[in-house]
Amino acid sequence: MTLKKICCIGAGYVGGPSCAVIASKCPAIQVTVVDLSEERIKQWNSDHLPLYEPGLDDVVKSCRGRNLTFSTDIDTAIQEADLIFICVNTPTKNFGIGKGRAADLKYIEAAARRIADVSKSSKIVVEKSTVPVKAAQSISNILQANVKPGVKYQVLSNPEFLAEGTAVNDVLDPDRVLIGGEKNSLGKEAIEALCWIYEHWIPREKIIVMNTWSSELSKLAANAFLAQRISSINAISAICEATGADVSEVANAIGTDSRIGSKFLKASVGFGGSCFQKDVLNLVYLCECLNLPEAAAYWQQVVDINDYQRQRFANRVVESLFNTVTDKNITILGFAFKKDTGDTRESAAIYLSKYLMDEEARLRIYDPKVEKSQILRELTHPCISEDPSRVSKLVTIHQDPYEAAEGSHALIVCTEWDEFKTLDYHKIYQKMLKPAFIFDGRIILDHEALIEIGFHVETIGKRLSR
Ligand code: NAD
């Protein structure tokens, strides 16, 4: 089956970059990315894309206006498409039967209903959003219940594994592409059509075809395993701090074991991002629904250790600063949840800021890619500040790291931006109050050099002495 037009519902961190790459690799396919948000679509059509990703500007510019379109005309894009990717958000619901939290599928349902309402021809519907096992069945039920004469739907699972900060490269050169579908003839035809798109640039042996439920569960399991590795090394970091071992040395030692491997073994102030916590909590919820309490408790620990790590780090900041941060100036370097992205969702910096604001600290925040309005939106969220007016009293946002350090008692590295490694720390030291403290929440700085300058340095998973 040759596809001529595809549509992507949801122009976010997944829909935008993945469809831009598809358009660039498949010049004969018309790709239309649609969204409910007029603002987001306006930005995709401008020189200032709605998200920062290395290499994304070039890919978008190379095909926008040719075979890549961003639009709010959702109905036309659906009607004209042979294949539709659903890339909408699947946030965490405030609902669970235990500690787990269900994924909120209202955006998935709305997208499915829209497809059912407006489609006049057959479609392959591809679930790219991360969803609980059997969500494809719900999508299929909605479509079949509203099907028009002569229209046929095939629903596939094709979870996305890109990571923010490396999204373009991840889509260009993925470890694998997963496709889940039915084994009947219509299912096989749909799987072949989706394979045909990816085979424009990805070798066939990297495309793994499996049953739909395995594909859906594989995505949740992959994120749970990644989050679990971070929580495992962070749990080890607590032992290091208590004993004098060094977590970086321990990580190096265990990472050289080829059965373990070295990736995702970096201790830190904790993982963030829109996916890890949400997907692990969704897995916990799934276990609880399936009456598997021991499995639920196992995965819940991954999230609990992450909370513990952030709280532990915040406690160390307060304890080091003579047990009080009230009215002290604290510089936060980095607000994005990781480097090379402007995304702040579930960022460790948000939680750290909350703990410190609760203690009445004055925060001076700098991030190279996150806009001031975004930082303020996160900090004034009701889950973070009961009284948003306190944020304007306690927080200032700066465009320059040296200005942010001016008059501070302490500086905290929350994001591993490369530029933080090469700042002029002599200059920063001069600007800070003494004793000047640095808390390296990402283990990226040269601690010996900082101690030499005169800083009191604290980091994760290691005791440093002056
Ligand atoms: P996002 O919030 O950045 O984007 C989702 C977009 O969908 C929003 O712009 C929203 O306006 C739009 N939308 C919602 N309902 C719509 C509807 N009915 N019609 C049209 N547009 C609609 O989310 P994201 O980060 O791109 O994530 C999307 C999915 O992919 C989630 O399930 C997520 O778990 C998964 N995922 C995310 C990443 C990541 O790194 N962000 C990686 C892999 C998988």
Short mmCIF file of C-alpha atoms in Angstrom, two decimals, residues 11 13 16-17 20 39-53 55-61 64 68 70 168 371:
data_model
loop_
_atom_site.label_atom_id
_atom_site.label_comp_id
_atom_site.label_asym_id
_atom_site.label_seq_id
_atom_site.Cartn_x
_atom_site.Cartn_y
_atom_site.Cartn_z
CA ALA A 11 1.76 19.16 17.38
CA TYR A 13 7.20 17.36 21.52
CA GLY A 16 6.18 17.97 15.69
CA PRO A 17 9.70 16.48 15.51
CA ALA A 20 9.03 16.78 10.48
CA GLU A 39 -0.87 29.53 19.33
CA ARG A 40 1.19 26.35 18.93
CA ILE A 41 0.39 26.07 15.21
CA LYS A 42 1.22 29.75 14.70
CA GLN A 43 4.64 29.10 16.26
CA TRP A 44 5.24 26.00 14.12
CA ASN A 45 4.60 28.23 11.08
CA SER A 46 6.98 30.94 12.33
CA ASP A 47 10.75 31.30 12.74
CA HIS A 48 10.36 30.72 16.47
CA LEU A 49 9.27 27.07 16.84
CA PRO A 50 7.27 26.23 19.97
CA LEU A 51 10.00 23.94 21.30
CA TYR A 52 13.76 23.89 21.35
CA GLU A 53 15.40 20.77 19.93
CA GLY A 55 18.55 20.29 14.58
CA LEU A 56 14.78 20.79 14.52
CA ASP A 57 14.77 24.24 12.88
CA ASP A 58 16.70 22.91 9.88
CA VAL A 59 14.48 19.85 9.38
CA VAL A 60 11.29 21.92 9.62
CA LYS A 61 12.57 24.65 7.32
CA ARG A 64 7.63 23.28 5.60
CA LEU A 68 4.96 19.56 5.63
CA PHE A 70 1.01 22.80 10.30
CA VAL A 168 15.60 14.66 15.82
CA GLU A 371 11.29 31.64 29.02
#
